[in-house]
Short mmCIF file of N, CA and C in Angstrom, two decimals:
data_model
loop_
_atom_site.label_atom_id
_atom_site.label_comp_id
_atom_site.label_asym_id
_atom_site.label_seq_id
_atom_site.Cartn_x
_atom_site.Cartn_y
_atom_site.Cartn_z
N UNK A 1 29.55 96.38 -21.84
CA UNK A 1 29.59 95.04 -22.37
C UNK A 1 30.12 94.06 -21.32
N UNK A 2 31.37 94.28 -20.63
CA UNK A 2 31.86 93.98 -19.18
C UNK A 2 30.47 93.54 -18.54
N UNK A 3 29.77 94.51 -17.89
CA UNK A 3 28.75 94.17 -17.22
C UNK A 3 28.31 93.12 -17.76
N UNK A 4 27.17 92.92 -19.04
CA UNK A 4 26.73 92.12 -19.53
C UNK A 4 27.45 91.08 -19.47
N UNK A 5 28.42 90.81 -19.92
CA UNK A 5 29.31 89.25 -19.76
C UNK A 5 29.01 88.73 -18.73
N UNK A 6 29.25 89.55 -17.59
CA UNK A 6 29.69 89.05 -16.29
C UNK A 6 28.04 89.05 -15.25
N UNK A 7 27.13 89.75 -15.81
CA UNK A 7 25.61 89.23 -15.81
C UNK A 7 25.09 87.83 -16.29
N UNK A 8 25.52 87.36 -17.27
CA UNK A 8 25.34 86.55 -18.11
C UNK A 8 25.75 85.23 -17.62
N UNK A 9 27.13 85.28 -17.44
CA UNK A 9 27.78 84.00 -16.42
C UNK A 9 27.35 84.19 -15.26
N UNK A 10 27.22 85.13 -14.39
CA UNK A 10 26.91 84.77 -13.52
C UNK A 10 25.21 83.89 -13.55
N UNK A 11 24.27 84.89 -14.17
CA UNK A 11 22.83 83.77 -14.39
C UNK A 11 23.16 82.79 -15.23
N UNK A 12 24.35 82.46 -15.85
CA UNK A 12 24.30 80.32 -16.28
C UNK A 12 24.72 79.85 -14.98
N UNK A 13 25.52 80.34 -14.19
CA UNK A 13 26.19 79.34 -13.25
C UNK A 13 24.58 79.16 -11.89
N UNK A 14 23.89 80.00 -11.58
CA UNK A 14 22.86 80.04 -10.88
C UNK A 14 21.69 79.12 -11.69
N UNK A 15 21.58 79.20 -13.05
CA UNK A 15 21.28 78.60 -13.19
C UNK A 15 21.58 77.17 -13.32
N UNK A 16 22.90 76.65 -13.78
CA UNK A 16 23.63 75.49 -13.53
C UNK A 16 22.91 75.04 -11.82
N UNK A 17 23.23 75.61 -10.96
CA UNK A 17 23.08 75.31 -9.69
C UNK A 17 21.35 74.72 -9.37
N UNK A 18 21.10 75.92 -9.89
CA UNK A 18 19.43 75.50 -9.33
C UNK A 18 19.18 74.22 -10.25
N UNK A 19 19.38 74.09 -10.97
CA UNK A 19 19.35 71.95 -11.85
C UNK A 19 19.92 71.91 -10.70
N UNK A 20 20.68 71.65 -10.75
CA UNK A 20 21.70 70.35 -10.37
C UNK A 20 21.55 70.03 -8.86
N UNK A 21 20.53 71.32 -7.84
CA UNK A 21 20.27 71.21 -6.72
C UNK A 21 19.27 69.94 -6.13
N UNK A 22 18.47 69.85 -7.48
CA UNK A 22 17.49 68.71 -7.16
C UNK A 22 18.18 66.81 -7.24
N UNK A 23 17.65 66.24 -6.52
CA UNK A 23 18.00 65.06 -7.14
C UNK A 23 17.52 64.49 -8.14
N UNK A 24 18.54 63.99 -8.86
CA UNK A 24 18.06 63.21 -10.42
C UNK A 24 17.48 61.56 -9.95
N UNK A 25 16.20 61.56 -10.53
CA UNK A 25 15.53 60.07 -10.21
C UNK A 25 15.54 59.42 -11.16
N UNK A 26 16.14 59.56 -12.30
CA UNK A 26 15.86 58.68 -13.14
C UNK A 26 16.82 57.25 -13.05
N UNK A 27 16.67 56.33 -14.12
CA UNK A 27 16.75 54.90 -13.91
C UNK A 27 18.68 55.07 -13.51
N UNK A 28 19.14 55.53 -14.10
CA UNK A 28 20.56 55.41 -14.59
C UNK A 28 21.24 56.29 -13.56
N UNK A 29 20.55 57.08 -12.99
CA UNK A 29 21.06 57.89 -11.58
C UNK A 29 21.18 57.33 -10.96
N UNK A 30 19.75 56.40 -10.62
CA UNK A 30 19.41 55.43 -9.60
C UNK A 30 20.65 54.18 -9.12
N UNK A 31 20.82 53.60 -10.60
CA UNK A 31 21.63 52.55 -10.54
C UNK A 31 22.81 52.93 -10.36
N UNK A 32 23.73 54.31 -9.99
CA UNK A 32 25.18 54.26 -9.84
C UNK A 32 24.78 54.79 -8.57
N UNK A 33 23.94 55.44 -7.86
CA UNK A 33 23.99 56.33 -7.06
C UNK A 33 23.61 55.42 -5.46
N UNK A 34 22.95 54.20 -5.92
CA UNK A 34 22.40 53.06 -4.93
C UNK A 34 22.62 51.83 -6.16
N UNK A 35 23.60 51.83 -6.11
CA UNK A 35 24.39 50.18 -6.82
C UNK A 35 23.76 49.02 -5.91
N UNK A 36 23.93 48.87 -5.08
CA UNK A 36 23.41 47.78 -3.99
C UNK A 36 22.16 47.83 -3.88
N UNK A 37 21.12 48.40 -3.32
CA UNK A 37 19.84 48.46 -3.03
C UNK A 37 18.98 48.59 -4.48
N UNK A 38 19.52 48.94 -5.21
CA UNK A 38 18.57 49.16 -6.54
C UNK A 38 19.06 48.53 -7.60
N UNK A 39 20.43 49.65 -8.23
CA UNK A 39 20.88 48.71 -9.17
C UNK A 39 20.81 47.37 -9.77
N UNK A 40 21.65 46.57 -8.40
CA UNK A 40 22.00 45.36 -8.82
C UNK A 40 20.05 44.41 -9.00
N UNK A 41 19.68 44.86 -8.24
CA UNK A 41 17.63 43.87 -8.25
C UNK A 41 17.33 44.28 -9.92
N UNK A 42 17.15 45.61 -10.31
CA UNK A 42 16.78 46.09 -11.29
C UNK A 42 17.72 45.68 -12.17
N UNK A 43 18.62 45.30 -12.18
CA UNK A 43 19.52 44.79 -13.62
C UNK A 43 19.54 43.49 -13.51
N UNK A 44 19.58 42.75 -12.82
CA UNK A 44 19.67 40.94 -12.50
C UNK A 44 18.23 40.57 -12.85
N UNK A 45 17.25 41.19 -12.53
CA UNK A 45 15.74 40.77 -12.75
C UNK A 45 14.54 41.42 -13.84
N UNK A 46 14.98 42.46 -14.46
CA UNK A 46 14.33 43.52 -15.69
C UNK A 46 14.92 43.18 -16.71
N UNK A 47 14.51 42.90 -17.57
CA UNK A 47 14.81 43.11 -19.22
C UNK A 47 15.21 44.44 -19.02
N UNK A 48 15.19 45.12 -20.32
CA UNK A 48 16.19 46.51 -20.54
C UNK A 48 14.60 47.09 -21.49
N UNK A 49 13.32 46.14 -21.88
CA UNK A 49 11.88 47.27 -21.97
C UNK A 49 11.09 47.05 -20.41
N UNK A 50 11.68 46.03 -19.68
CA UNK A 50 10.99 46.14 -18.92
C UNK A 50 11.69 47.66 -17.56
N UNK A 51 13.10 47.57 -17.89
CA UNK A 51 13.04 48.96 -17.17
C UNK A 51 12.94 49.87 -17.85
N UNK A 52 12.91 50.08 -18.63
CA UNK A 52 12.18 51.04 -19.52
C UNK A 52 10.98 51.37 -18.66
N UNK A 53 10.03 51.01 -18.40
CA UNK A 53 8.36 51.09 -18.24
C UNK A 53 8.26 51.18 -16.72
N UNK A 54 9.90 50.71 -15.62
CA UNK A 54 9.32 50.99 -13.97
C UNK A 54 9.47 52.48 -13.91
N UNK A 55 7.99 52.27 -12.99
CA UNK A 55 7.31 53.83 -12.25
C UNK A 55 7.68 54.23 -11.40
N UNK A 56 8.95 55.28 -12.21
CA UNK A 56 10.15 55.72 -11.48
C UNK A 56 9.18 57.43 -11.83
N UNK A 57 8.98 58.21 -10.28
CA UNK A 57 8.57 59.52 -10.57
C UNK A 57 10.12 60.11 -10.71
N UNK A 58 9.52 61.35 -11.54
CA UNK A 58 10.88 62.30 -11.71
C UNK A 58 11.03 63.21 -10.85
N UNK A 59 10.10 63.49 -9.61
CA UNK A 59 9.99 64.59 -8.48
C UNK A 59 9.53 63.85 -7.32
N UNK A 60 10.21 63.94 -6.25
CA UNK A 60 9.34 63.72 -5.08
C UNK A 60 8.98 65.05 -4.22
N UNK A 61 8.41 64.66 -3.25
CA UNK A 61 7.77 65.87 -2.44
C UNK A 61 8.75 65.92 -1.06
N UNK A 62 9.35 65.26 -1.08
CA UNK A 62 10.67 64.92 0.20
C UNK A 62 12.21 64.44 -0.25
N UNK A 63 12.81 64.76 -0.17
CA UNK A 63 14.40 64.46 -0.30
C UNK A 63 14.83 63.10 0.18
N UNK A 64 14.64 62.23 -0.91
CA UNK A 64 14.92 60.93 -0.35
C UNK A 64 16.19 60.40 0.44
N UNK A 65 16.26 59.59 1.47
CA UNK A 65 17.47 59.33 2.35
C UNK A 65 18.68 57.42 1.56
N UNK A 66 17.11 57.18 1.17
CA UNK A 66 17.59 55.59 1.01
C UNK A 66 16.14 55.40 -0.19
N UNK A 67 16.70 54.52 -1.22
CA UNK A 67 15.93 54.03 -2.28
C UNK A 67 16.48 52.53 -2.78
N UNK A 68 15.27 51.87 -2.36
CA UNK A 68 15.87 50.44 -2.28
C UNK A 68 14.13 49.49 -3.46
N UNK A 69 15.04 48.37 -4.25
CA UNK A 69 13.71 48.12 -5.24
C UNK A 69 14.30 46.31 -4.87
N UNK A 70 13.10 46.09 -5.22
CA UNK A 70 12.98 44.57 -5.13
C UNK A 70 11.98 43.74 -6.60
N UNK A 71 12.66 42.60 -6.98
CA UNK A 71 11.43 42.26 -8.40
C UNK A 71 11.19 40.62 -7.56
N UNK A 72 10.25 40.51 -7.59
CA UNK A 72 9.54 39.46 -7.24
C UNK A 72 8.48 38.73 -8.58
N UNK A 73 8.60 38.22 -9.37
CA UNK A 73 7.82 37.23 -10.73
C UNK A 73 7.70 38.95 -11.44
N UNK A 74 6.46 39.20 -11.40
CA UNK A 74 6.41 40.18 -12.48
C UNK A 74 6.28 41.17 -11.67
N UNK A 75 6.16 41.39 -10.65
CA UNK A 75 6.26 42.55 -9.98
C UNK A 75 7.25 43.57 -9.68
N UNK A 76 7.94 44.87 -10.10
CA UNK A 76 8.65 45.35 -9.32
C UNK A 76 8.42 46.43 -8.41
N UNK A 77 8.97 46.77 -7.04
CA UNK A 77 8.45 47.64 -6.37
C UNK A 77 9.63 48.76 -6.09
N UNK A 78 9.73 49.88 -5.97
CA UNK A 78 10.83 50.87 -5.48
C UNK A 78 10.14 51.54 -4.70
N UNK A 79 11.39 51.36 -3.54
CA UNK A 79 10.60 52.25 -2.30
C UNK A 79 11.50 53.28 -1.71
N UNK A 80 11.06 54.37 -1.56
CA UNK A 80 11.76 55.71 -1.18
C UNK A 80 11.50 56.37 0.17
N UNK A 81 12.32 56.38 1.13
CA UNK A 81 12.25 57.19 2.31
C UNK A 81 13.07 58.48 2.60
N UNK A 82 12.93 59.17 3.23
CA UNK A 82 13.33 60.26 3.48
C UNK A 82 13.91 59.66 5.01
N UNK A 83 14.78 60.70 5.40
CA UNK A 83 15.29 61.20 6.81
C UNK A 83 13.98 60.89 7.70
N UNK A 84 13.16 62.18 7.54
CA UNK A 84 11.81 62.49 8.54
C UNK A 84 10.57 61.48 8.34
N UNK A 85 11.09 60.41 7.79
CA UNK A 85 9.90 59.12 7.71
C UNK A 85 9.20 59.31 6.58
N UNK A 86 9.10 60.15 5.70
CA UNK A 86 7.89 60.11 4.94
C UNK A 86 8.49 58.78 3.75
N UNK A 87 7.20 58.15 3.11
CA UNK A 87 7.91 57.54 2.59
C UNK A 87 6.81 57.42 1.08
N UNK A 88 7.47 56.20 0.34
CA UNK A 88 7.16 56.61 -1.00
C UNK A 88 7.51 55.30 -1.59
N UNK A 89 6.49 54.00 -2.48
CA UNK A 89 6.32 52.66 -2.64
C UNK A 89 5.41 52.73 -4.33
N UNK A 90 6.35 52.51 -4.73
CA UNK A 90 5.69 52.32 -6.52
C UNK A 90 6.14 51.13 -6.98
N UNK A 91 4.80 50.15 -6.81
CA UNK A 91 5.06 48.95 -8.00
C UNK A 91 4.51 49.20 -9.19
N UNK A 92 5.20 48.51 -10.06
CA UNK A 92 5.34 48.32 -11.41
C UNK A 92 5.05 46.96 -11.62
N UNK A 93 3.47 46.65 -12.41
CA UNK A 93 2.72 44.93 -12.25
C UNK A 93 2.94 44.39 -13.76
N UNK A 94 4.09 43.77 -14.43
CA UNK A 94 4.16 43.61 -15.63
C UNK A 94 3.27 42.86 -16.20
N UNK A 95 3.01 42.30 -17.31
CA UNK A 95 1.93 41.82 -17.92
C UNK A 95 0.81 41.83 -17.06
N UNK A 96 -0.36 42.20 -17.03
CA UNK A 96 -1.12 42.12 -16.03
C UNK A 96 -2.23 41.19 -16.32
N UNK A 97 -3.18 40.75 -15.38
CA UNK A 97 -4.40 40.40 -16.19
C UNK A 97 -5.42 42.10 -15.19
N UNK A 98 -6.75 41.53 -15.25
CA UNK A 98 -7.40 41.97 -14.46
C UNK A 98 -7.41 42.09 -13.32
N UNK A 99 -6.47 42.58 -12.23
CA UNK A 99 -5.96 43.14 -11.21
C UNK A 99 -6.44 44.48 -11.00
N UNK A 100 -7.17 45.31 -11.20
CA UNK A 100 -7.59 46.53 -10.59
C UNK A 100 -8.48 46.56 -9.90
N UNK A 101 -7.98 47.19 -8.91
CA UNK A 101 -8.94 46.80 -7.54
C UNK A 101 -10.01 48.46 -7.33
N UNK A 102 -11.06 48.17 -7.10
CA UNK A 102 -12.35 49.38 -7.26
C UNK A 102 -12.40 50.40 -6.44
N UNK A 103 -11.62 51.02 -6.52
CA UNK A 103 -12.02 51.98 -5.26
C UNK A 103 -13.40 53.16 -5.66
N UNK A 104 -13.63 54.27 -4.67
CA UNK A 104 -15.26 55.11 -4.66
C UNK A 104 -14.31 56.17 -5.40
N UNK A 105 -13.13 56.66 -5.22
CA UNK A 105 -12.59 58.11 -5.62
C UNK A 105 -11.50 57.28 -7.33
N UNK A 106 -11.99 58.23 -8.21
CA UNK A 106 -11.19 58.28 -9.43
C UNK A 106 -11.16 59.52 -9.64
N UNK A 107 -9.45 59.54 -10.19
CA UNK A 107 -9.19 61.02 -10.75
C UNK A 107 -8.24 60.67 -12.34
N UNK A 108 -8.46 61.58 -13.04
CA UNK A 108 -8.17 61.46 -14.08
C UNK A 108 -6.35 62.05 -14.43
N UNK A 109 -5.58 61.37 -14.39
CA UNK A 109 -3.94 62.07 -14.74
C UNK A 109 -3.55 62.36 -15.76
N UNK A 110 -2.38 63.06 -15.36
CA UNK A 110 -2.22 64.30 -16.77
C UNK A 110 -2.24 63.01 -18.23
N UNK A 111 -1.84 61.82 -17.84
CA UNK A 111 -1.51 61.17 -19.32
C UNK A 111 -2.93 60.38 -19.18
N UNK A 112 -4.26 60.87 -19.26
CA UNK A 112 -5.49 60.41 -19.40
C UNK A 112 -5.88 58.75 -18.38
N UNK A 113 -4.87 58.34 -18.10
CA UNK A 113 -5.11 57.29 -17.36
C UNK A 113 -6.19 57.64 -16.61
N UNK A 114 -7.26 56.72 -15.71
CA UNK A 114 -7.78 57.07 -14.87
C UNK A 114 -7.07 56.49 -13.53
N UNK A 115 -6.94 57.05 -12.48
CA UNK A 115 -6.69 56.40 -11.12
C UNK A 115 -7.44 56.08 -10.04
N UNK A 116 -7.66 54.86 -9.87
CA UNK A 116 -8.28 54.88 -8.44
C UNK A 116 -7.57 55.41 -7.21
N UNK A 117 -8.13 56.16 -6.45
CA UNK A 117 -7.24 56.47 -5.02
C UNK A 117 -8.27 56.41 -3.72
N UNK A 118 -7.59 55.75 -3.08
CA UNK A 118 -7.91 55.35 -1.90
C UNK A 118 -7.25 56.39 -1.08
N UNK A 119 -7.79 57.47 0.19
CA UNK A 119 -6.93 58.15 1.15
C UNK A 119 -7.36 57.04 2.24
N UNK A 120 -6.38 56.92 2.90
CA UNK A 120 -6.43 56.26 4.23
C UNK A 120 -5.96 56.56 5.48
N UNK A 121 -6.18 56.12 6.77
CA UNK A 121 -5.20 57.24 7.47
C UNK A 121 -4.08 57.58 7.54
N UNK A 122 -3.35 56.14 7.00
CA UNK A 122 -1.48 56.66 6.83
C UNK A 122 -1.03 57.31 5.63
N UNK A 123 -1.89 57.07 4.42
CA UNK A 123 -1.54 56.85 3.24
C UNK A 123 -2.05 57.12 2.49
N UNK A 124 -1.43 57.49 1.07
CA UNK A 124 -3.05 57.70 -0.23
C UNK A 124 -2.72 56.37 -1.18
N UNK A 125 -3.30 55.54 -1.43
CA UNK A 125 -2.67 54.81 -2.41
C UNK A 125 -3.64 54.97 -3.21
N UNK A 126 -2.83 54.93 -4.86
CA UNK A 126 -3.55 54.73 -6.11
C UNK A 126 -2.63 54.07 -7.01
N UNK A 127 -3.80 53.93 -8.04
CA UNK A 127 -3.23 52.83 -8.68
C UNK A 127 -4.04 53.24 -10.00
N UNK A 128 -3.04 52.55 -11.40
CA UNK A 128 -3.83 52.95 -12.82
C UNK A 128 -3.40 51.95 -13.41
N UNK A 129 -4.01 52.02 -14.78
CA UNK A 129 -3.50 51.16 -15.77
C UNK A 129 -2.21 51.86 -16.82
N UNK A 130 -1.43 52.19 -17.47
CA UNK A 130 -0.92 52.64 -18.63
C UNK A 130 -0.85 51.53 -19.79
N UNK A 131 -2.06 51.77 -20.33
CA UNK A 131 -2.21 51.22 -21.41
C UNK A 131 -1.36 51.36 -23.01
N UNK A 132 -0.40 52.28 -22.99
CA UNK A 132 0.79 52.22 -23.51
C UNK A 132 1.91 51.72 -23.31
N UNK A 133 2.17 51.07 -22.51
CA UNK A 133 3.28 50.14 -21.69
C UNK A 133 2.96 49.45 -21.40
N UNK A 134 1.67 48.80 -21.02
CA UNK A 134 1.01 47.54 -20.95
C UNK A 134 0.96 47.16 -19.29
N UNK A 135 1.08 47.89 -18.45
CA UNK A 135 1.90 48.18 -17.07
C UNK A 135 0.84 48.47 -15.99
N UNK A 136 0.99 47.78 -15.01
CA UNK A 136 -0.20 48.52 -13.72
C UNK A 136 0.82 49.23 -13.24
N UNK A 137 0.32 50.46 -12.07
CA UNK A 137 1.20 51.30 -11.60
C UNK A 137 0.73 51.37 -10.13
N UNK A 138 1.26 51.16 -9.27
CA UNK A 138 0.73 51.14 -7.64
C UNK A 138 1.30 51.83 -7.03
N UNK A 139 0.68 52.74 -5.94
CA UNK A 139 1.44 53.85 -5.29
C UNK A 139 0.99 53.87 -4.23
N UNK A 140 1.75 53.89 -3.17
CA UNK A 140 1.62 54.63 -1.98
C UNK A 140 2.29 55.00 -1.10
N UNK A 141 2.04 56.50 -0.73
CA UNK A 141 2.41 57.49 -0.76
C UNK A 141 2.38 57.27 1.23
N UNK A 142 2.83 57.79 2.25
CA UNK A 142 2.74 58.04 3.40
C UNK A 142 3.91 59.20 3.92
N UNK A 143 3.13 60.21 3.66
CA UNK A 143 3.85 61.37 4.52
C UNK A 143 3.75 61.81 6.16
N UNK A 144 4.75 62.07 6.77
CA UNK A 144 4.73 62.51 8.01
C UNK A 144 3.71 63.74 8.11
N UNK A 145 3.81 64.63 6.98
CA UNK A 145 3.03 65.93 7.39
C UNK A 145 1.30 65.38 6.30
N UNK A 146 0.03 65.72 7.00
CA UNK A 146 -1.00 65.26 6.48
C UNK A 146 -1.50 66.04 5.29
N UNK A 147 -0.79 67.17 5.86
CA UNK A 147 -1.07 68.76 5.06
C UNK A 147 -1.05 68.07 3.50
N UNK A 148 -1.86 68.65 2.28
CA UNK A 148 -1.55 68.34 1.07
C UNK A 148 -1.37 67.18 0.61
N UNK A 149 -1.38 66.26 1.15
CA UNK A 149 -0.94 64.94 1.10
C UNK A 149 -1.84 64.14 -0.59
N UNK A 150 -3.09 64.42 -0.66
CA UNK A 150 -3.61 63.82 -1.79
C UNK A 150 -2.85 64.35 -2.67
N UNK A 151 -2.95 65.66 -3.00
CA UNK A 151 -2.54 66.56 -4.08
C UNK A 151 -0.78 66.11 -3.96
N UNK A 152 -0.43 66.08 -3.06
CA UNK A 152 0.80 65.22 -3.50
C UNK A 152 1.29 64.15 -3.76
N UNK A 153 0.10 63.62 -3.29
CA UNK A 153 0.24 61.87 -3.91
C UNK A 153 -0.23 61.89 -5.81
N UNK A 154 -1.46 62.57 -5.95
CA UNK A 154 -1.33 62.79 -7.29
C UNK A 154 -0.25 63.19 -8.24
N UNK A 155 0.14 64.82 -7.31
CA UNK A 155 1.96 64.80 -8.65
C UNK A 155 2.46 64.09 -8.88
N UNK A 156 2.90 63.30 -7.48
CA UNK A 156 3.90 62.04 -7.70
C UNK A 156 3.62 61.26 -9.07
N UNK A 157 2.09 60.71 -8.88
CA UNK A 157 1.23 59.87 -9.82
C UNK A 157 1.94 60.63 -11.28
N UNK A 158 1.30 62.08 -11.30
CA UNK A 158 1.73 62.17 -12.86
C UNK A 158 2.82 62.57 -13.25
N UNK A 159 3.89 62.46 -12.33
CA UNK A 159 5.67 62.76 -12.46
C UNK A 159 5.49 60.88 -13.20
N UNK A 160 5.22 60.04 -12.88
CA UNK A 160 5.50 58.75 -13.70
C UNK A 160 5.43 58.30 -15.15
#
């Protein structure tokens, strides 16, 4: 029974660890963890549904170094870099009108949205509507390594 106990705690505390290893992205992490660069833009300039609805992913594909957001009229943008350059730019277009711009490649995300995505040479950007939030969503993505790069610009997309 000894054993077992001491099996037992030991896999909660490993498991405790492996959470808590990742960084937490959500809104309220964000704002104590980068008070200055995020926080204070996102609370002085968002309603409390409008942060509700910024396209904050819950995973990135790089360990961010610095996360800094800016709101400009209805726009807000959060932008994420890493150490090794890769970096990572999600606006959030509040009320919108007809702003979607056409690209040749659409892919369909896990929450049925459709996305346009553009690959380019630095970058993948895409962009959707969420027609449940009423919200455009703009992304782009520029990683140092080229490897995988769509397919990771998409997770990102449906971590939002």
């Amino acid at each position: 029974m000894r054993i077992i106990m001491t099996a037992f705690s030991l896999l909660a505390t490993l498991t405790i660890s492996a959470c808590s290893s990742g960084a937490d992205l959500s809104i309220d992490s964000l704002k104590e963890n980068y008070p200055e660069s995020f926080g204070t833009p996102v609370e002085d300039n968002l309603s409390t549904e409008e942060q509700e609805t910024l396209g904050l992913p819950s995973e990135l594909p790089f360990e961010s170094e610095s996360i800094e957001a800016s709101v400009i009229e209805n726009e807000a943008e959060v932008h994420y870099q890493s150490r090794n350059a890769d970096e990572l730019t999600v606006t959030t277009i509040y009320n919108p009108g007809n702003v979607l711009q056409e690209t040749e490649t659409r892919m369909t995300l896990n929450s049925g949205s459709i996305a346009g995505v553009d690959e380019g040479e630095a970058a993948v950007f895409v962009e959707w509507f969420d027609d449940e939030d009423g919200v455009i969503y703009q992304m782009a993505y520029s990683p140092m390594e080229e490897e995988d790069r769509l397919e990771k610009a998409i997770d990102i997309a449906n971590s939002i």
